[in-house]
Coordinates of C-alpha atoms (C1' of nucleotides) in Angstrom, one line a residue:
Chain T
X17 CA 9.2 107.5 -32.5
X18 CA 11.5 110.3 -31.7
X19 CA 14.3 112.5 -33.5
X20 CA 17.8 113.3 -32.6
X21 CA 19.1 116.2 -32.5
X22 CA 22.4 116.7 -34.6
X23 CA 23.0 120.3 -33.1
X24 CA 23.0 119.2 -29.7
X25 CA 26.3 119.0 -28.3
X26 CA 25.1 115.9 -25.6
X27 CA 26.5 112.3 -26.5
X28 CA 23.9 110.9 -28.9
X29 CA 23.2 107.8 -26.2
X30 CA 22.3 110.5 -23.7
X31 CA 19.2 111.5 -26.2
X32 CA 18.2 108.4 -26.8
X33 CA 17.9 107.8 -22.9
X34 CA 16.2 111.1 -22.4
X35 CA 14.1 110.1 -25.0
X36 CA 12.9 107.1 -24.2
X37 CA 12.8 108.1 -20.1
X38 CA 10.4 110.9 -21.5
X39 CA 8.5 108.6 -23.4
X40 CA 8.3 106.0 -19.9
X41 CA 7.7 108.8 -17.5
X42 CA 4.7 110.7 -19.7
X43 CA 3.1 107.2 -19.9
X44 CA 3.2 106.3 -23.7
X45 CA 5.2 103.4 -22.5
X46 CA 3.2 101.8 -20.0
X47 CA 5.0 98.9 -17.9
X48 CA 6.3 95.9 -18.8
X49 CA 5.5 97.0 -22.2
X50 CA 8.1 96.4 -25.7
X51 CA 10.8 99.1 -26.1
X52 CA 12.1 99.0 -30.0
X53 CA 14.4 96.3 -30.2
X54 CA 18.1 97.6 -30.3
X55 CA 18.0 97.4 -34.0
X56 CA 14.8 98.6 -35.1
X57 CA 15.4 101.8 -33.2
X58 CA 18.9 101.9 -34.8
X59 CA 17.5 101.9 -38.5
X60 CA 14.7 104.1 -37.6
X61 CA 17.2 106.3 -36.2
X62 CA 19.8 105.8 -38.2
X63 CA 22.7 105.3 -36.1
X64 CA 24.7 102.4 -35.1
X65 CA 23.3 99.2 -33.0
X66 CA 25.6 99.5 -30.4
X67 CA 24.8 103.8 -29.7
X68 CA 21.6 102.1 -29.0
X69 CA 22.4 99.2 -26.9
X70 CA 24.3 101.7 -24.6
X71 CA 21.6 104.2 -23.9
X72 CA 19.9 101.2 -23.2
X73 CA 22.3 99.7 -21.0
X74 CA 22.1 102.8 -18.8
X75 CA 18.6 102.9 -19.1
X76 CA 18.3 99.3 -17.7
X77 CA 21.3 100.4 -14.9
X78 CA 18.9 103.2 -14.0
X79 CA 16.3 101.2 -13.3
X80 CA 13.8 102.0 -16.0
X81 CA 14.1 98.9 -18.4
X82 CA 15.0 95.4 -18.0
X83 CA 16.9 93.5 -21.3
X84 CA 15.9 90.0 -21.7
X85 CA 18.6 88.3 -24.3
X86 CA 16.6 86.8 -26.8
X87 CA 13.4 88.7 -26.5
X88 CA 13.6 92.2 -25.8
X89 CA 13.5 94.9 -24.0
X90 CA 11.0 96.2 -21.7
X91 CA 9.4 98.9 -19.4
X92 CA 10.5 98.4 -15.5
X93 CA 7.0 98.2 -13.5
X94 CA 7.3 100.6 -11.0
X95 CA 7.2 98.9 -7.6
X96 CA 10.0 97.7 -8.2
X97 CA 12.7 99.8 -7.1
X98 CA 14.1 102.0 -9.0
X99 CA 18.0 102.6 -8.4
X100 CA 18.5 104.4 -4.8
X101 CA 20.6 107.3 -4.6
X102 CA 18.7 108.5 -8.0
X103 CA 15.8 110.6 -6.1
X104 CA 18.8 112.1 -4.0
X105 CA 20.6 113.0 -6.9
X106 CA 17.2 114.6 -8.4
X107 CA 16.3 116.2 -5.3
X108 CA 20.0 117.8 -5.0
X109 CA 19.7 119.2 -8.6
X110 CA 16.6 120.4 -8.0
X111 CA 17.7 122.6 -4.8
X112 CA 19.9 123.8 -7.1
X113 CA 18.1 124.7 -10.1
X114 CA 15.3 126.2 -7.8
X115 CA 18.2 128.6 -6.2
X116 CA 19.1 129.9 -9.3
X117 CA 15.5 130.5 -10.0
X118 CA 15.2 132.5 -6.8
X119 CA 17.4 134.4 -7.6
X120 CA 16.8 135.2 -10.6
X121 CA 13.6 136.4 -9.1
X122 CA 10.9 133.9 -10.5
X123 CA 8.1 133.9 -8.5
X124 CA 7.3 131.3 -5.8
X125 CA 4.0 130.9 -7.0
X126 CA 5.2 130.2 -10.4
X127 CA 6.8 127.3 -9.5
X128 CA 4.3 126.1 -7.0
X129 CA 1.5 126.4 -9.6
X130 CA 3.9 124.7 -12.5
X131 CA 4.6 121.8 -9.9
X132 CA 1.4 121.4 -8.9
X133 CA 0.2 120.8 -12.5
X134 CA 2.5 118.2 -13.5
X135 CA 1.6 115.9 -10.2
X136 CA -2.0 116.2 -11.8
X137 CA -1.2 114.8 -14.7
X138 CA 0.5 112.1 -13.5
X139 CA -2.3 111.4 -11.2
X140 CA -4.4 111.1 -14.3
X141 CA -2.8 108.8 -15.9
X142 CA -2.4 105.9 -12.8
X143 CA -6.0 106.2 -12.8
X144 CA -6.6 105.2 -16.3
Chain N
X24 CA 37.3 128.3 -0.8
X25 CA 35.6 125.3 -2.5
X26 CA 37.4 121.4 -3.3
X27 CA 36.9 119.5 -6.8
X28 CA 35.3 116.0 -7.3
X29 CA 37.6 114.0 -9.5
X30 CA 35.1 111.3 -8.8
X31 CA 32.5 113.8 -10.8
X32 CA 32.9 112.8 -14.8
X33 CA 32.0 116.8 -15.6
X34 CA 35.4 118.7 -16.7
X35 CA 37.0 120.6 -13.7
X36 CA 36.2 124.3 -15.8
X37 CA 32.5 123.1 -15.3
X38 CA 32.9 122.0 -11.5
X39 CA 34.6 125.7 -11.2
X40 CA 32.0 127.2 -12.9
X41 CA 29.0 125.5 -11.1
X42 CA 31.2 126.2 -7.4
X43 CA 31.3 129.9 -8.3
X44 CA 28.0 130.3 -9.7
X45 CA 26.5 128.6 -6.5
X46 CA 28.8 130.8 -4.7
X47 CA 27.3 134.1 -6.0
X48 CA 23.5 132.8 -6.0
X49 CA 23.8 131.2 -2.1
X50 CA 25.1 135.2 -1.5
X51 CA 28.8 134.3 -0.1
X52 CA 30.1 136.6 -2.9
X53 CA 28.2 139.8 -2.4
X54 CA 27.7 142.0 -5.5
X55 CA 30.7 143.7 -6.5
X56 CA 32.6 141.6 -4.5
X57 CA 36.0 140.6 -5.5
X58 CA 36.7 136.7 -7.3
X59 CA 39.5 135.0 -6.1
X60 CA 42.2 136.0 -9.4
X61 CA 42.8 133.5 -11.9
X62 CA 46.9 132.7 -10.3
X63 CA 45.4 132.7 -6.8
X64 CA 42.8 130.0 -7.2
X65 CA 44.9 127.9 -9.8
X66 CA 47.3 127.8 -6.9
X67 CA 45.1 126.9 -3.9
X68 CA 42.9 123.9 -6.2
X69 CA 46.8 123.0 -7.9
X70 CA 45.4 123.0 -10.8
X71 CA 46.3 124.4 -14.4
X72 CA 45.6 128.3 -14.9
X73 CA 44.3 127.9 -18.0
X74 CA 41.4 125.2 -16.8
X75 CA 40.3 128.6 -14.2
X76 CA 40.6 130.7 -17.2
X77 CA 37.9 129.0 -18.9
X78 CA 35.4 128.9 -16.2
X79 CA 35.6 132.9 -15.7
X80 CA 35.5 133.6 -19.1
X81 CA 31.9 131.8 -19.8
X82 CA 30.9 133.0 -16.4
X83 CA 31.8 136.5 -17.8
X84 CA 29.7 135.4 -21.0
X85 CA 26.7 134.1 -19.0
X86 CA 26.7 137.5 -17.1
X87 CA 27.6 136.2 -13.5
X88 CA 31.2 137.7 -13.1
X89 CA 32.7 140.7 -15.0
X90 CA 36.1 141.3 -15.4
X91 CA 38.6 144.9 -15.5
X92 CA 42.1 144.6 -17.2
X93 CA 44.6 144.4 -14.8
X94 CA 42.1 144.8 -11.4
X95 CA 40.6 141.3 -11.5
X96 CA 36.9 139.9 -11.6
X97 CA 34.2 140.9 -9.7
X98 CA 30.5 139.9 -9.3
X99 CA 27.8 141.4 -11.6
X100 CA 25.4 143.3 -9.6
X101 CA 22.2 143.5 -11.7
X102 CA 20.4 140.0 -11.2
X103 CA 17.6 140.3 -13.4
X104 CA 18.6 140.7 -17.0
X105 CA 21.2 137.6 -17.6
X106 CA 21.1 135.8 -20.1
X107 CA 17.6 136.2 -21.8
X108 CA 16.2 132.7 -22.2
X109 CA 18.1 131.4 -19.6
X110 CA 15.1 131.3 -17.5
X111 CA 13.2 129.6 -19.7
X112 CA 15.8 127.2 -20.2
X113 CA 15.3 126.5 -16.0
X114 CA 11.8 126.1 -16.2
X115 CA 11.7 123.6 -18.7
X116 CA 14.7 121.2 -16.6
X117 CA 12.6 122.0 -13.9
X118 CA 9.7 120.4 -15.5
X119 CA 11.8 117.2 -16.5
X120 CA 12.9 117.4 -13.5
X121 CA 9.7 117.4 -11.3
X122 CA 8.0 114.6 -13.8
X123 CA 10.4 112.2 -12.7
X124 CA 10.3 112.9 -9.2
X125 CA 6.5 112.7 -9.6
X126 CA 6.6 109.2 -11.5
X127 CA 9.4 107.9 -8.7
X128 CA 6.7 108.7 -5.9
X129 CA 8.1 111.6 -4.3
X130 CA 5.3 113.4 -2.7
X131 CA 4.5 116.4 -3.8
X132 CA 4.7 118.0 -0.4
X133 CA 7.8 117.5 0.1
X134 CA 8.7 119.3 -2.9
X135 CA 6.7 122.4 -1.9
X136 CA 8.2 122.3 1.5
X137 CA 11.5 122.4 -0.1
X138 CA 11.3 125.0 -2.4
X139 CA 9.7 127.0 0.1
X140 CA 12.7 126.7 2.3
X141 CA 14.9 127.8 -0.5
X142 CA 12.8 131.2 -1.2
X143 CA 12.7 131.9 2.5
X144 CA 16.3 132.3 2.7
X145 CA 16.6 133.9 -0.5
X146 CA 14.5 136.5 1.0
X147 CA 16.1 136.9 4.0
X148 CA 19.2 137.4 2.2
X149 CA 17.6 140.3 0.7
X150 CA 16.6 142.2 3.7
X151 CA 20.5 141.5 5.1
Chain J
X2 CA 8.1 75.8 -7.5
X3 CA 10.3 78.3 -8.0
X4 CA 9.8 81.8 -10.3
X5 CA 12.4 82.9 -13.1
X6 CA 13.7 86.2 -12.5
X7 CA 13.6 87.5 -16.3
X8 CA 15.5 90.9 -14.8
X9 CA 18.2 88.5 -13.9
X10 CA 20.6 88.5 -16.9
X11 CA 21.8 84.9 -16.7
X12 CA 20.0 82.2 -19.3
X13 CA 16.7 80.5 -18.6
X14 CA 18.6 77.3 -18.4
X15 CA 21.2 78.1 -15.7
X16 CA 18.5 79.9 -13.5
X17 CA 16.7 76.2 -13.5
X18 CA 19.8 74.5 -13.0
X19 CA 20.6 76.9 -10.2
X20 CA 16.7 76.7 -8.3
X21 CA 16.4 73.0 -8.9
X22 CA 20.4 72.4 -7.1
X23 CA 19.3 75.1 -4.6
X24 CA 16.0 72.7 -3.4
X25 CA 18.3 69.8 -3.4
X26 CA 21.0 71.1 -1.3
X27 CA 18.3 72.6 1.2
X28 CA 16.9 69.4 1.7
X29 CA 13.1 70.1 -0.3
X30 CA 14.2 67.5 -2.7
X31 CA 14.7 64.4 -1.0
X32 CA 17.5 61.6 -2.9
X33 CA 15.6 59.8 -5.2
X34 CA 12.7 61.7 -5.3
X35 CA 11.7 62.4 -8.3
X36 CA 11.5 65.9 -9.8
X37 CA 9.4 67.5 -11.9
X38 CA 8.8 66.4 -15.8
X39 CA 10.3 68.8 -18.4
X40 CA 6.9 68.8 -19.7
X41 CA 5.4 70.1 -16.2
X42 CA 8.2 72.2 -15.5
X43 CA 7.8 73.8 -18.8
X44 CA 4.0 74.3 -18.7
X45 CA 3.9 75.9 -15.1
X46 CA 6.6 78.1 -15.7
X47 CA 5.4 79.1 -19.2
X48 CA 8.5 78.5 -21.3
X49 CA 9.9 76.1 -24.1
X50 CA 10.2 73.0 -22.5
X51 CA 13.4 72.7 -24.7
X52 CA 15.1 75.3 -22.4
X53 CA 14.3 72.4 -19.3
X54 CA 15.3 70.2 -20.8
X55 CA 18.8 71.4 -21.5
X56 CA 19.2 72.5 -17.6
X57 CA 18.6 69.1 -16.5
X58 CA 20.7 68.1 -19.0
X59 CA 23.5 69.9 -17.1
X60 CA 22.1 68.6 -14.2
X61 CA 22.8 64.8 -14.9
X62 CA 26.0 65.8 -16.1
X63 CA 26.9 67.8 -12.8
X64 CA 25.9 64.2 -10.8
X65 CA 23.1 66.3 -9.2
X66 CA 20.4 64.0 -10.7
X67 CA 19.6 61.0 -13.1
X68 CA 16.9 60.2 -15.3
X69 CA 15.3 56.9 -16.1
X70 CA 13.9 56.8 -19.6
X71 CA 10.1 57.0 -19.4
X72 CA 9.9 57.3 -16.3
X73 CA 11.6 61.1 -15.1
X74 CA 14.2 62.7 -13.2
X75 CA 15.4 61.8 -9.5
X76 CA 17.5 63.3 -7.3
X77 CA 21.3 61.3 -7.2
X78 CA 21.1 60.1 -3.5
X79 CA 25.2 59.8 -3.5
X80 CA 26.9 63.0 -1.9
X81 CA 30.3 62.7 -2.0
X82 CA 31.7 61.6 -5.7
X83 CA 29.8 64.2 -7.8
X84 CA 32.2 66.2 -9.9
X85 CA 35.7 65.5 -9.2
X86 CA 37.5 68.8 -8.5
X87 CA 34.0 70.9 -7.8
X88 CA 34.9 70.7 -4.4
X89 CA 38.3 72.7 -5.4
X90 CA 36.4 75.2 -7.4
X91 CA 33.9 75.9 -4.5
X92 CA 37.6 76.5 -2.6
X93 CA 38.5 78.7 -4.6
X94 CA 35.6 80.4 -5.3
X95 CA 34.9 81.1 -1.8
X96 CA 38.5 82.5 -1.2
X97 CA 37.7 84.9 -4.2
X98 CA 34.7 85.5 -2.4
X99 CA 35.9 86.1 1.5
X100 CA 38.9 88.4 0.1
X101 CA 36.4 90.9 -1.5
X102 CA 34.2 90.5 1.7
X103 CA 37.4 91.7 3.6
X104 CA 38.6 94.3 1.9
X105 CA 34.8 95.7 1.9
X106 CA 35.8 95.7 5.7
X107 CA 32.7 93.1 6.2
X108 CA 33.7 91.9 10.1
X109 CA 35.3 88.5 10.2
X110 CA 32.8 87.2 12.7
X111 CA 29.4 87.9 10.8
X112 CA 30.7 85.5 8.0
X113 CA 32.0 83.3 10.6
X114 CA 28.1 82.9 12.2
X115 CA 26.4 82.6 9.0
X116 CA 28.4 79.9 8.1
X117 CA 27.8 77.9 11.2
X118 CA 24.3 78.1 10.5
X119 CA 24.5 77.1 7.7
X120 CA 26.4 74.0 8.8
X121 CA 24.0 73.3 12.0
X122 CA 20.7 73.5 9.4
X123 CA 22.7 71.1 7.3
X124 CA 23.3 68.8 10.1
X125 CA 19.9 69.1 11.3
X126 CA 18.7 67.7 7.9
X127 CA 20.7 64.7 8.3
X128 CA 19.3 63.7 11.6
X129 CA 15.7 63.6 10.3
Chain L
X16 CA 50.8 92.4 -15.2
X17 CA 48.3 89.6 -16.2
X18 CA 47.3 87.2 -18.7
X19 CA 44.0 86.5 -20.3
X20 CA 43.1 83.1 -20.9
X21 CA 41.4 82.3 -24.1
X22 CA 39.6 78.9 -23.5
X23 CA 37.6 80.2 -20.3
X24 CA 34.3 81.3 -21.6
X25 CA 33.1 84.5 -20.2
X26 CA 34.0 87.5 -22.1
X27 CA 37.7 89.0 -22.2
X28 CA 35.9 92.2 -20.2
X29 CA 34.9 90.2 -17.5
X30 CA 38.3 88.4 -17.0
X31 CA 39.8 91.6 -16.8
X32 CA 37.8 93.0 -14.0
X33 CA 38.5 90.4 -12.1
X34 CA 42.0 90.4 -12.5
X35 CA 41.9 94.2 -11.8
X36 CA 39.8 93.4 -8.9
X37 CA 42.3 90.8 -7.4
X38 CA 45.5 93.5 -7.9
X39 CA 43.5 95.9 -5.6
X40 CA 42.2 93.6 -3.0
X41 CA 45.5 92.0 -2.5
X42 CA 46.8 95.4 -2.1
X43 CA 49.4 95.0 -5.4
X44 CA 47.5 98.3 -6.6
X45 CA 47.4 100.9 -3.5
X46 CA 44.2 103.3 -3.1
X47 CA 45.0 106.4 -5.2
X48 CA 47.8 104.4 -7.4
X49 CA 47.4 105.0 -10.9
X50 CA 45.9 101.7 -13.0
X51 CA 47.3 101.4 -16.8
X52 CA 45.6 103.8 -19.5
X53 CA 43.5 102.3 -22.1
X54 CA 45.5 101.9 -24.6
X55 CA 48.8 100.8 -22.3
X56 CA 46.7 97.4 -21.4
X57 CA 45.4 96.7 -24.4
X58 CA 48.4 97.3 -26.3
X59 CA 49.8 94.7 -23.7
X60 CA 47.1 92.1 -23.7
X61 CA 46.9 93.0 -27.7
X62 CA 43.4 93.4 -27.7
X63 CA 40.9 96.4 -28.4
X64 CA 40.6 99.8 -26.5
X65 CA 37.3 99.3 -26.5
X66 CA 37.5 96.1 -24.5
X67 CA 39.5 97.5 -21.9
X68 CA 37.3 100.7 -21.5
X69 CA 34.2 98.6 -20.8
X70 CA 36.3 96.8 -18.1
X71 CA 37.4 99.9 -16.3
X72 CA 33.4 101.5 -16.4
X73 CA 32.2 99.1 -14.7
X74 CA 35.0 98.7 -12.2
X75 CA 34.2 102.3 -12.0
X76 CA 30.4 101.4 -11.3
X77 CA 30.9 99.0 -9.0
X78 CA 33.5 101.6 -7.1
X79 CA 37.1 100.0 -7.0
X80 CA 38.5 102.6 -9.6
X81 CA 37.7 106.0 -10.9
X82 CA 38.6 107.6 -14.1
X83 CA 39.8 111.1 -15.0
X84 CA 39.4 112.3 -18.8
X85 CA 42.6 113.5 -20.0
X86 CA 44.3 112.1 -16.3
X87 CA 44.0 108.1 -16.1
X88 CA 42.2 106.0 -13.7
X89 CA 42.7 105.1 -10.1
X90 CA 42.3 103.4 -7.4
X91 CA 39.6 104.5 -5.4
X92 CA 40.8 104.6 -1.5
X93 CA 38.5 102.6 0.3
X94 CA 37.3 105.2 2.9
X95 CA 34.5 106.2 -0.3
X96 CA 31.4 104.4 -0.2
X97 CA 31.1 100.9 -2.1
X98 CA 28.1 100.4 -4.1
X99 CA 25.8 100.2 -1.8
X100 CA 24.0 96.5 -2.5
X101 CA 27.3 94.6 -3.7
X102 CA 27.8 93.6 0.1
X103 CA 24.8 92.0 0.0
X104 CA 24.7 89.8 -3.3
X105 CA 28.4 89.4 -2.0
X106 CA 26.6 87.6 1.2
X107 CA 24.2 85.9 -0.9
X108 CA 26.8 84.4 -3.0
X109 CA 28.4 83.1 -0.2
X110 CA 25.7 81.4 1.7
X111 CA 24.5 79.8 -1.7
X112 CA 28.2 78.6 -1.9
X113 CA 28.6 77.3 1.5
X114 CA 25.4 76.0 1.4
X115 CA 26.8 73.4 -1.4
X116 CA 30.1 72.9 0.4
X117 CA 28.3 71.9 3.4
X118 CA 26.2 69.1 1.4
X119 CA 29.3 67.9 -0.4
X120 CA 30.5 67.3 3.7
X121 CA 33.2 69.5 3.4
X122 CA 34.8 69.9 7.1
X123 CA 33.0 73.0 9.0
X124 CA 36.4 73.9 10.6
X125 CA 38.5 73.9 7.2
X126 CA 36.3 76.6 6.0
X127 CA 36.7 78.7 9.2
X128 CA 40.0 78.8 8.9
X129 CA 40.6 79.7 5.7
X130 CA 38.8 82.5 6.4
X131 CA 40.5 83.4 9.5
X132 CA 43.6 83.3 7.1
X133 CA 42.7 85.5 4.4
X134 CA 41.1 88.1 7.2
X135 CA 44.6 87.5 9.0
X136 CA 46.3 88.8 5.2
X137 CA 44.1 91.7 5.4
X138 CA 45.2 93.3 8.8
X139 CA 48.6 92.8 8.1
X140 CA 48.1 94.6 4.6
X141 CA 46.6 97.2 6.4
X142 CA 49.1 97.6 9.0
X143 CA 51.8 98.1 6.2
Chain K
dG7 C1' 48.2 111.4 -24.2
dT8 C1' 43.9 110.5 -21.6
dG9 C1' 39.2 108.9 -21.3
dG10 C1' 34.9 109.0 -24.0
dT11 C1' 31.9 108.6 -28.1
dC12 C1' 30.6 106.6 -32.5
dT13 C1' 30.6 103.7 -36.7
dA14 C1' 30.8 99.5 -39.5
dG15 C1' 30.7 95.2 -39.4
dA16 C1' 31.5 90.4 -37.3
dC17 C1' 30.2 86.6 -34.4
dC18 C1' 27.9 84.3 -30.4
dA19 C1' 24.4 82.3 -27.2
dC20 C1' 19.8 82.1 -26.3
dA21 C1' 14.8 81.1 -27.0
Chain O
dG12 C1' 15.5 87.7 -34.3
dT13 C1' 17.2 89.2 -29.8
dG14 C1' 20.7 91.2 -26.7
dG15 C1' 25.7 90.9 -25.9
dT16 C1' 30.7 90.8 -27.0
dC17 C1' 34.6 92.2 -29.7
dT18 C1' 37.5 94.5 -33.3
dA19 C1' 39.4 98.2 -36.1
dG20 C1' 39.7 102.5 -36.6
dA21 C1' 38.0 107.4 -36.4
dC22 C1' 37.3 111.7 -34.0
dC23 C1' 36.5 114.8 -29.8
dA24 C1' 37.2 117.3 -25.4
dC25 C1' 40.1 117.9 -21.8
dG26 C1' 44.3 119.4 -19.2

DNA sequence: GTGGTCTAGACCACA
DNA sequence: GTGGTCTAGACCACG
């Protein structure tokens, strides 16, 4: 499904979430869909159960899966809302990333174009 | 000059780090301008010397500040070369970024409007 | 009926027990009328009617209904005597309750309208 | 400080948030006033770190402490926002439970002013 | 010394 | 078999 990556100095839970909210937002997981079960990902992985069950856990706080003892765990449809305050938080980091980027002279256009791509894509794919 | 979040889970020599760095980039500290010394800021935030140390030093190392023995620290002038790959590195969080503020809805309007905004004043820092 | 919120984290079991007490304090469920089988319950909500069966189970036991073999499940038309010392943990419960409510600075007098009405829909009830 | 009770059923983590919870709301633990490490209250309650740490995230979460690496926890002075939402399953809660005490003909009036007492409690508390 | 991460392995309730 | 709780014990980054 995925690899970790050892060198990486982030908590291993925080890959795992990244991971898996990569694999949610890109579409591969489409909603209300299976996610691993906590175990299976930990042997494919190789890691312990409960690294797994965490980035889960935040996962499910977050807003992007639901856990259902006894039968899995699964992608969050989208209408349902996801966790508010988190598009602040986004938005704020993304003021900030795109000062740097000013002034670090990137062009405008650049990140227009770039920003402009990606809502394509995901355009695409909710008309599939 | 700035306050620290003890609510924030990121280590205070981070928090100073990001406080300065937004500092420099928003254009309150001009090029060449003086940093507030190591003693002095450890003072006015009451906390430990050694945490300030660590923030100027990988500032220093990321190419933001530079420091002269026994004069102090002062900002770097030359914006464009720091850090090679450190754009990249910008662009690809960006990219995260923007996905998941596409997939949570955000219009992608708003988004231009914003970063627009944020390159207006850049400029008009510029011409100042 | 009712829907099972499968986001919700609490068993199948006490999410029936809860919905089916919640229609016969608001009145839906008359005393003595009878409710649902396990069987009907099971097949319109799409779960193991085993699962029913152990939330009305609880339910007997709790006084808030009775069943007659072969013939189903009614609603216990006596109020007052059902669970000895449920009325204390209710107390409690909502003293627990009310204390957080305070200190979340929650003004006195909004709690102190909702329950009225609360009390005048109950009353209202009785007088059909 | 407290005592855990083996024979109730929900987990040890649980018991100890609420009985965290209750030492702040009743104002035995002031806003700002330094909660026991990790390790301090589970060497005391002779159970695992672990336990305890799950406790105090999600007091953290749910905004009644806050937690410094390498400092301790606290608690967090009420003027900072609440978790936004916990008022209102707070509400919920409550109407569900007066809803029940109202059919088990529990006296309107005894409920009012319990309430009036514990608010009463409250603006003494805050007057101290 | 503090909170935070991770492992290995156990047991439980639920469906 | 699933998620959830708990223990015992290790190691890390931080201040």
């Amino acid at each position: 499904m995925f690899q970790l990556d050892y060198m990486d100095h982030s908590p291993l839970y925080e890959q795992i979430k990244e991971k898996i909210k990569a694999l949610i937002i890109s579409g591969v997981l489409k909603p209300n869909e299976r996610v691993p079960s906590v175990r299976e990902l930990a042997q494919s992985l190789t890691i312990n159960p409960n690294t797994i069950h965490k980035a889960y856990k935040e996962l499910e706080l977050e807003g992007y899966i639901y856990s259902i003892r006894a039968k899995g765990s699964f992608v969050t449809p989208i209408n349902r809302k996801i966790n508010p305050g988190r598009q602040d938080d986004l938005l704020l980091e993304l003021e900030k990333l795109v000062s740097e980027l000013a002034y670090l002279n990137i062009p405008q256009e650049q990140l227009l174009s770039r920003i402009e791509e990606i809502y394509k894509k995901g355009r695409q794919r909710n008309h599939d």
